[in-house]
Coordinates of N, CA and C in Angstrom, one line a residue:
X1305 N -59.7 -52.0 18.6 CA -60.1 -51.6 19.6 C -61.5 -52.2 19.8
X1306 N -61.8 -53.3 18.9 CA -63.1 -53.7 19.8 C -62.6 -54.4 21.0
X1307 N -61.5 -55.0 20.7 CA -60.6 -56.1 21.7 C -60.7 -54.9 23.1
X1308 N -60.1 -53.9 23.0 CA -60.2 -53.0 24.0 C -61.1 -52.7 25.0
X1309 N -62.5 -52.2 24.3 CA -63.8 -52.3 24.3 C -64.3 -53.5 25.4
X1310 N -64.4 -54.6 24.9 CA -64.3 -55.9 25.1 C -64.1 -56.2 26.5
X1311 N -62.8 -56.2 26.4 CA -62.1 -56.5 27.5 C -62.2 -55.3 28.9
X1312 N -62.5 -54.2 28.5 CA -62.7 -52.8 29.0 C -63.6 -53.2 29.9
X1313 N -64.8 -53.9 29.9 CA -65.7 -54.7 30.9 C -65.1 -54.9 32.3
X1314 N -64.2 -55.7 32.0 CA -63.5 -56.4 32.8 C -62.6 -55.9 33.5
X1315 N -61.8 -55.1 32.6 CA -60.2 -54.3 33.5 C -60.4 -52.8 32.7
X1316 N -61.4 -52.2 32.9 CA -61.5 -50.9 32.1 C -60.0 -49.8 32.5
X1317 N -59.4 -50.0 33.4 CA -58.1 -49.3 33.8 C -57.2 -49.1 32.8
X1318 N -56.9 -50.7 32.2 CA -55.9 -51.1 31.2 C -55.9 -50.0 30.3
X1319 N -57.0 -49.6 29.7 CA -57.3 -48.7 28.2 C -56.2 -47.5 28.5
X1320 N -56.7 -47.2 29.7 CA -56.0 -45.5 30.0 C -54.5 -45.8 30.3
X1321 N -54.0 -47.0 30.7 CA -52.5 -47.3 31.0 C -51.9 -47.6 29.7
X1322 N -52.5 -48.4 28.7 CA -51.9 -48.5 27.9 C -52.1 -48.4 26.5
X1323 N -51.7 -47.7 25.8 CA -52.4 -46.9 24.5 C -52.3 -47.6 23.2
X1324 N -51.5 -48.1 23.1 CA -50.7 -49.0 21.9 C -51.5 -50.2 21.7
X1325 N -52.3 -50.4 20.7 CA -53.2 -51.6 20.1 C -52.6 -53.2 20.5
X1326 N -51.2 -52.6 19.7 CA -51.0 -54.3 20.1 C -50.1 -54.3 21.2
X1327 N -49.6 -53.6 21.9 CA -49.2 -53.9 23.1 C -50.2 -54.3 24.3
X1328 N -51.6 -53.4 24.1 CA -52.4 -54.1 24.7 C -53.2 -55.2 24.4
X1329 N -52.9 -55.7 23.4 CA -53.4 -57.2 23.0 C -52.5 -58.2 23.4
X1330 N -51.1 -57.5 23.6 CA -50.4 -58.7 24.1 C -50.5 -58.6 25.4
X1331 N -51.1 -57.6 26.5 CA -50.8 -57.8 27.8 C -52.3 -58.7 28.1
X1332 N -53.2 -57.9 27.2 CA -54.6 -58.8 27.6 C -54.3 -60.4 27.7
X1333 N -53.6 -60.5 26.3 CA -53.1 -62.0 26.1 C -52.6 -62.9 27.2
X1334 N -51.5 -62.1 27.7 CA -50.8 -62.1 28.7 C -51.2 -62.9 30.2
X1335 N -52.2 -61.8 30.5 CA -52.7 -61.3 31.7 C -53.9 -62.4 31.7
X1336 N -55.1 -62.3 30.8 CA -56.3 -63.5 30.7 C -57.2 -62.7 32.0
X1337 N -57.7 -63.2 33.0 CA -58.4 -62.9 33.8 C -57.2 -61.8 34.8
X1338 N -58.1 -60.6 35.0 CA -57.3 -59.6 35.7 C -56.6 -60.2 37.1
X1339 N -57.2 -61.2 37.4 CA -56.8 -61.8 39.1 C -55.2 -62.2 39.0
X1340 N -55.1 -62.4 37.6 CA -53.8 -63.3 37.2 C -52.6 -62.3 37.0
X1341 N -53.0 -61.0 36.6 CA -51.9 -59.7 36.5 C -51.1 -59.6 37.5
X1342 N -51.3 -60.1 38.9 CA -49.5 -59.9 39.8 C -48.8 -60.7 39.2
X1343 N -49.0 -62.0 39.0 CA -48.3 -63.3 38.8 C -48.0 -62.8 37.4
X1344 N -48.5 -62.1 36.4 CA -48.1 -62.2 35.1 C -46.5 -61.6 34.9
X1345 N -45.8 -61.9 33.8 CA -44.4 -61.3 33.7 C -44.7 -60.3 32.4
X1346 N -44.9 -59.0 32.5 CA -45.0 -58.1 31.2 C -44.0 -57.1 31.1
X1347 N -42.6 -57.9 31.4 CA -41.7 -56.9 31.2 C -41.0 -56.9 30.1
X1348 N -41.5 -57.8 29.0 CA -41.0 -57.8 27.6 C -42.2 -56.7 27.0
X1349 N -43.1 -56.5 27.1 CA -44.2 -55.9 26.5 C -44.2 -54.4 27.0
X1350 N -43.9 -54.0 28.5 CA -44.2 -52.9 28.9 C -43.2 -52.4 29.9
X1351 N -43.0 -51.3 29.9 CA -41.6 -50.7 31.1 C -42.3 -50.7 32.3
X1352 N -41.2 -50.9 32.8 CA -41.3 -51.4 34.6 C -42.5 -50.4 35.3
X1353 N -42.7 -48.8 35.1 CA -43.7 -48.3 36.0 C -44.7 -48.7 35.5
X1354 N -45.1 -48.5 34.0 CA -46.5 -49.1 33.7 C -46.8 -50.1 34.1
X1355 N -45.9 -51.4 33.9 CA -46.3 -53.0 34.5 C -46.5 -52.3 36.0
X1356 N -46.1 -51.9 36.7 CA -46.4 -52.0 38.2 C -47.8 -51.2 38.6
X1357 N -48.0 -50.3 37.4 CA -49.2 -49.7 37.5 C -50.2 -50.5 37.2
X1358 N -50.1 -51.2 36.0 CA -51.1 -52.3 35.5 C -51.5 -53.3 36.5
X1359 N -50.5 -53.6 37.1 CA -50.6 -54.7 38.6 C -51.3 -54.0 39.2
X1360 N -51.1 -52.8 39.8 CA -51.8 -52.0 41.2 C -52.9 -52.1 41.1
X1361 N -53.1 -51.3 39.5 CA -54.9 -51.2 38.9 C -55.4 -52.8 38.7
X1362 N -55.2 -53.6 38.8 CA -55.8 -54.7 38.4 C -56.2 -55.1 40.0
X1363 N -55.5 -54.8 40.9 CA -56.0 -55.2 42.1 C -57.3 -54.6 43.0
X1364 N -57.2 -53.2 42.3 CA -58.5 -52.9 42.6 C -59.6 -52.0 41.6
X1365 N -59.4 -52.8 40.6 CA -60.3 -52.3 39.2 C -61.9 -52.7 39.7
X1366 N -62.4 -51.9 39.1 CA -63.9 -51.7 39.4 C -64.5 -52.7 38.1
X1367 N -64.1 -53.3 37.4 CA -64.7 -53.9 36.3 C -65.5 -55.2 36.8
X1368 N -66.1 -55.9 35.7 CA -66.7 -56.9 36.0 C -66.3 -58.2 35.7
X1369 N -66.9 -59.3 36.0 CA -66.4 -60.4 36.1 C -66.9 -61.2 34.6
X1370 N -66.0 -61.6 33.9 CA -66.5 -62.2 32.6 C -66.1 -63.7 32.6
X1371 N -66.8 -64.0 31.5 CA -66.9 -65.6 31.4 C -65.7 -66.2 30.8
X1372 N -65.6 -67.7 31.1 CA -64.2 -68.0 30.2 C -64.6 -68.2 28.8
X1373 N -65.8 -68.1 28.3 CA -66.0 -68.3 26.9 C -65.6 -66.9 26.4
X1374 N -66.0 -65.9 27.0 CA -65.4 -64.4 26.6 C -64.1 -64.0 26.6
X1375 N -63.6 -64.7 27.8 CA -62.0 -64.6 27.7 C -61.4 -65.6 26.5
X1376 N -62.1 -66.6 26.2 CA -61.1 -67.3 25.0 C -61.7 -66.4 23.6
X1377 N -62.7 -65.9 23.8 CA -62.7 -65.3 22.5 C -62.1 -63.6 22.4
X1378 N -61.9 -63.1 23.5 CA -60.9 -61.7 23.6 C -59.5 -62.3 23.0
X1379 N -58.9 -63.6 23.6 CA -57.6 -64.1 23.6 C -57.7 -64.3 22.0
X1380 N -58.4 -64.9 21.4 CA -58.4 -65.2 19.8 C -58.5 -63.9 19.3
X1381 N -59.2 -62.9 19.6 CA -59.2 -61.5 18.8 C -57.7 -60.7 19.1
X1382 N -57.3 -61.2 20.5 CA -55.9 -60.5 20.6 C -54.4 -61.2 19.5
X1383 N -55.1 -62.4 19.4 CA -54.1 -63.4 18.2 C -54.1 -62.7 17.3
X1384 N -55.2 -62.3 16.3 CA -55.7 -62.0 15.4 C -54.9 -60.4 15.5
X1385 N -55.3 -59.6 16.6 CA -54.6 -58.3 16.2 C -53.0 -58.0 16.2
X1386 N -52.2 -59.0 16.9 CA -51.0 -59.4 17.2 C -50.5 -59.7 15.5
X1387 N -51.1 -60.7 15.2 CA -50.6 -61.3 13.8 C -50.9 -60.0 12.4
X1388 N -51.7 -59.5 12.6 CA -52.3 -58.4 11.7 C -51.3 -57.1 12.0
X1389 N -50.7 -57.0 13.3 CA -49.9 -56.0 13.6 C -48.4 -56.3 12.8
X1390 N -47.8 -57.4 13.1 CA -46.7 -58.1 12.7 C -46.8 -57.9 11.1
X1391 N -48.0 -58.5 10.0 CA -48.3 -58.3 8.8 C -47.8 -57.1 8.4
X1392 N -48.4 -55.9 8.8 CA -48.4 -55.0 8.8 C -47.0 -54.2 8.7
X1393 N -46.3 -54.6 9.6 CA -44.9 -54.3 9.7 C -43.9 -55.1 9.0
X1394 N -44.4 -56.0 8.7 CA -43.7 -56.9 7.1 C -43.9 -56.3 6.2
X1395 N -45.2 -56.1 5.7 CA -45.5 -55.0 4.7 C -44.9 -53.5 4.5
X1396 N -44.8 -53.1 5.8 CA -44.1 -51.7 5.4 C -42.7 -51.6 5.2
X1397 N -42.0 -53.0 6.1 CA -40.6 -52.9 5.4 C -40.5 -53.3 4.1
X1398 N -41.0 -54.4 3.5 CA -41.2 -54.6 2.2 C -41.6 -53.4 1.2
X1399 N -42.4 -52.3 1.6 CA -42.7 -51.1 1.0 C -41.2 -50.3 0.9
X1400 N -40.8 -50.5 2.2 CA -39.5 -49.2 2.3 C -38.4 -49.6 1.2
X1401 N -38.1 -50.9 1.3 CA -37.2 -51.5 0.5 C -37.6 -51.4 -1.0
X1402 N -38.8 -51.5 -1.6 CA -39.2 -51.6 -2.9 C -38.9 -50.2 -3.2
X1403 N -39.4 -49.2 -2.5 CA -39.4 -47.9 -2.6 C -37.9 -47.0 -2.6
X1404 N -37.2 -47.6 -1.9 CA -35.7 -47.3 -1.6 C -35.1 -47.6 -3.0
X1405 N -35.4 -48.9 -3.5 CA -34.8 -49.4 -4.9 C -35.5 -48.6 -6.0
X1406 N -36.5 -48.7 -6.2 CA -37.0 -48.1 -7.5 C -37.3 -46.5 -7.5
X1407 N -37.6 -46.0 -6.4 CA -37.9 -44.7 -6.7 C -37.2 -43.9 -5.5
X1408 N -35.4 -43.8 -5.3 CA -35.1 -42.9 -4.0 C -35.3 -42.1 -4.0
X1409 N -35.4 -41.0 -4.8 CA -35.5 -39.7 -5.0 C -36.9 -39.2 -4.2
X1410 N -38.0 -39.9 -4.9 CA -39.3 -39.9 -4.5 C -39.5 -40.0 -3.1
X1411 N -38.8 -41.2 -2.5 CA -39.0 -41.5 -1.5 C -38.1 -40.7 -0.5
X1412 N -36.8 -40.1 -0.7 CA -36.7 -39.1 -0.1 C -37.3 -37.6 0.0
X1413 N -38.0 -37.5 -1.0 CA -38.7 -36.6 -0.6 C -40.0 -36.5 -0.1
X1414 N -40.8 -37.7 -0.3 CA -41.9 -37.8 0.1 C -42.3 -38.7 1.1
X1415 N -41.5 -39.6 1.5 CA -41.6 -41.0 2.0 C -42.2 -42.1 1.4
X1416 N -42.0 -43.3 1.8 CA -42.3 -44.6 1.4 C -43.8 -44.3 1.1
X1417 N -44.5 -44.5 1.9 CA -45.9 -44.5 2.2 C -46.6 -43.6 1.1
X1418 N -46.2 -42.1 1.2 CA -46.9 -41.0 0.0 C -46.4 -41.4 -1.3
X1419 N -45.1 -41.8 -1.5 CA -44.5 -41.9 -2.6 C -45.2 -43.1 -3.5
X1420 N -45.4 -44.2 -2.6 CA -46.2 -45.5 -3.1 C -47.8 -45.1 -3.6
X1421 N -48.2 -44.2 -2.9 CA -49.5 -43.9 -3.0 C -49.7 -43.0 -4.4
X1422 N -48.5 -42.1 -4.6 CA -48.9 -41.3 -5.6 C -48.3 -42.0 -7.0
X1423 N -47.5 -43.0 -7.0 CA -47.3 -44.0 -7.9 C -48.3 -44.4 -8.4
X1424 N -49.4 -45.2 -7.3 CA -50.3 -45.7 -7.8 C -51.5 -45.0 -8.0
X1425 N -51.5 -44.2 -7.7 CA -52.6 -43.1 -8.4 C -52.3 -42.7 -9.6
X1426 N -51.2 -42.2 -9.8 CA -50.6 -42.0 -11.5 C -50.6 -43.1 -12.3
X1427 N -50.8 -44.5 -11.9 CA -50.6 -45.3 -12.5 C -49.5 -46.4 -13.0
X1428 N -48.2 -45.4 -13.1 CA -46.6 -46.2 -13.0 C -45.9 -45.3 -12.6
X1429 N -44.6 -45.4 -12.5 CA -43.6 -44.6 -12.1 C -43.2 -43.9 -13.4
X1430 N -43.6 -44.7 -14.7 CA -43.1 -44.0 -16.0 C -44.2 -42.9 -16.2
X1431 N -45.4 -43.1 -15.9 CA -46.1 -42.1 -16.2 C -46.5 -41.3 -15.6
X1432 N -46.0 -41.3 -13.8 CA -45.5 -40.1 -13.0 C -44.5 -39.3 -13.2
X1433 N -43.5 -39.8 -14.0 CA -42.0 -39.4 -14.3 C -42.4 -38.3 -15.7
X1434 N -43.4 -38.6 -16.4 CA -43.3 -38.0 -17.7 C -44.6 -36.9 -17.3
X1435 N -45.4 -36.9 -16.2 CA -46.6 -36.0 -15.9 C -46.1 -34.7 -15.5
X1436 N -46.3 -33.6 -16.0 CA -45.9 -32.6 -15.5 C -46.6 -32.1 -14.3
X1437 N -45.9 -31.0 -13.1 CA -45.9 -30.5 -12.1 C -47.3 -30.4 -11.6
X1438 N -48.1 -29.6 -12.6 CA -49.3 -29.4 -12.7 C -50.1 -30.6 -12.4
X1439 N -49.9 -31.6 -13.0 CA -50.7 -33.0 -13.5 C -50.6 -33.7 -11.8
X1440 N -49.3 -33.6 -11.3 CA -48.8 -34.5 -9.7 C -49.8 -33.3 -8.9
X1441 N -49.8 -32.3 -9.1 CA -50.5 -31.6 -7.9 C -52.0 -31.8 -8.3
X1442 N -52.6 -31.8 -9.2 CA -54.0 -32.4 -9.5 C -54.3 -33.9 -8.8
X1443 N -52.8 -34.5 -9.1 CA -53.2 -36.1 -8.6 C -53.5 -36.3 -7.2
X1444 N -52.5 -35.1 -6.5 CA -52.9 -35.1 -5.2 C -54.4 -34.4 -4.6
X1445 N -55.0 -33.6 -5.6 CA -56.2 -32.9 -5.1 C -57.3 -33.5 -5.0
X1446 N -57.3 -34.6 -6.2 CA -58.4 -35.2 -6.5 C -59.0 -36.0 -5.3
X1447 N -58.0 -36.7 -4.7 CA -58.6 -37.2 -3.5 C -59.0 -36.5 -2.4
X1448 N -58.8 -35.2 -2.1 CA -59.6 -34.1 -1.5 C -60.6 -33.7 -1.8
X1449 N -60.4 -33.3 -3.2 CA -61.9 -33.1 -3.7 C -63.2 -34.1 -3.8
X1450 N -62.9 -35.4 -3.9 CA -63.4 -36.3 -3.9 C -64.1 -36.5 -2.2
X1451 N -63.1 -36.5 -1.4 CA -63.8 -36.8 -0.2 C -64.7 -35.5 0.4
X1452 N -64.5 -34.3 0.1 CA -65.3 -33.3 0.2 C -66.4 -33.1 -0.3
X1453 N -66.4 -33.8 -1.6 CA -67.6 -34.1 -2.2 C -68.7 -34.9 -1.6
X1454 N -68.0 -36.0 -1.4 CA -69.1 -37.3 -0.2 C -69.2 -36.7 0.7
X1455 N -68.9 -35.7 1.6 CA -69.1 -35.1 2.5 C -70.3 -33.9 2.5
X1456 N -69.9 -33.4 1.4 CA -71.0 -32.4 0.9 C -72.2 -33.0 0.4
X1457 N -72.5 -34.0 -0.3 CA -73.3 -34.6 -0.7 C -74.2 -35.3 0.6
X1458 N -73.7 -35.8 1.6 CA -74.1 -36.5 2.9 C -74.5 -35.4 3.6
X1459 N -74.7 -34.3 3.6 CA -75.0 -33.2 4.4 C -76.5 -33.3 4.9
X1460 N -77.0 -32.8 5.9 CA -78.5 -33.0 5.9 C -79.4 -32.1 5.2
X1461 N -78.5 -31.1 4.8 CA -79.4 -29.8 4.5 C -79.7 -30.3 3.0
X1462 N -78.7 -30.9 2.3 CA -78.6 -31.1 0.8 C -79.5 -32.0 0.8
X1463 N -79.7 -33.5 1.4 CA -80.6 -34.5 1.2 C -82.0 -34.2 1.5
X1464 N -82.0 -33.2 2.6 CA -83.8 -33.0 2.9 C -84.3 -32.0 2.0
X1465 N -83.6 -31.0 2.0 CA -84.1 -30.0 0.9 C -84.2 -30.3 -0.4
X1466 N -85.5 -29.7 -1.3 CA -85.9 -30.1 -2.6 C -84.7 -29.5 -3.5

């Protein structure tokens, strides 16, 4: 998000054309300065029609010029975004494989991510299996209650009034 805001000063139209953060980071890394967009090959990143729109908008962009130092920092930020996105995908694949192997029924019912969070909240798969249904319901409701409690405490009326 910070990369899109920073590069948005130079090429604001890109944020509207490319919604995905990882694709946006790859496009920014490939293009560099918006003047290079015409010669950049974005076919591996974007569909043809969006690629054509990006190149067209780059020619008539209303953005300001940025320095080479800014571009170096933006490029480094794009590298971090791409690496973190790939790492997140690897972690999700690992979680999916582990949940399918350890708790296939729970995975089919709730999905990998929600099932893993429920096991984590219960403490272990064994304690989740031994817990009655009412406890499982409370495990899911506790998080919502705490979020609501924090929201209630942070309201202006409760903090200002005696």
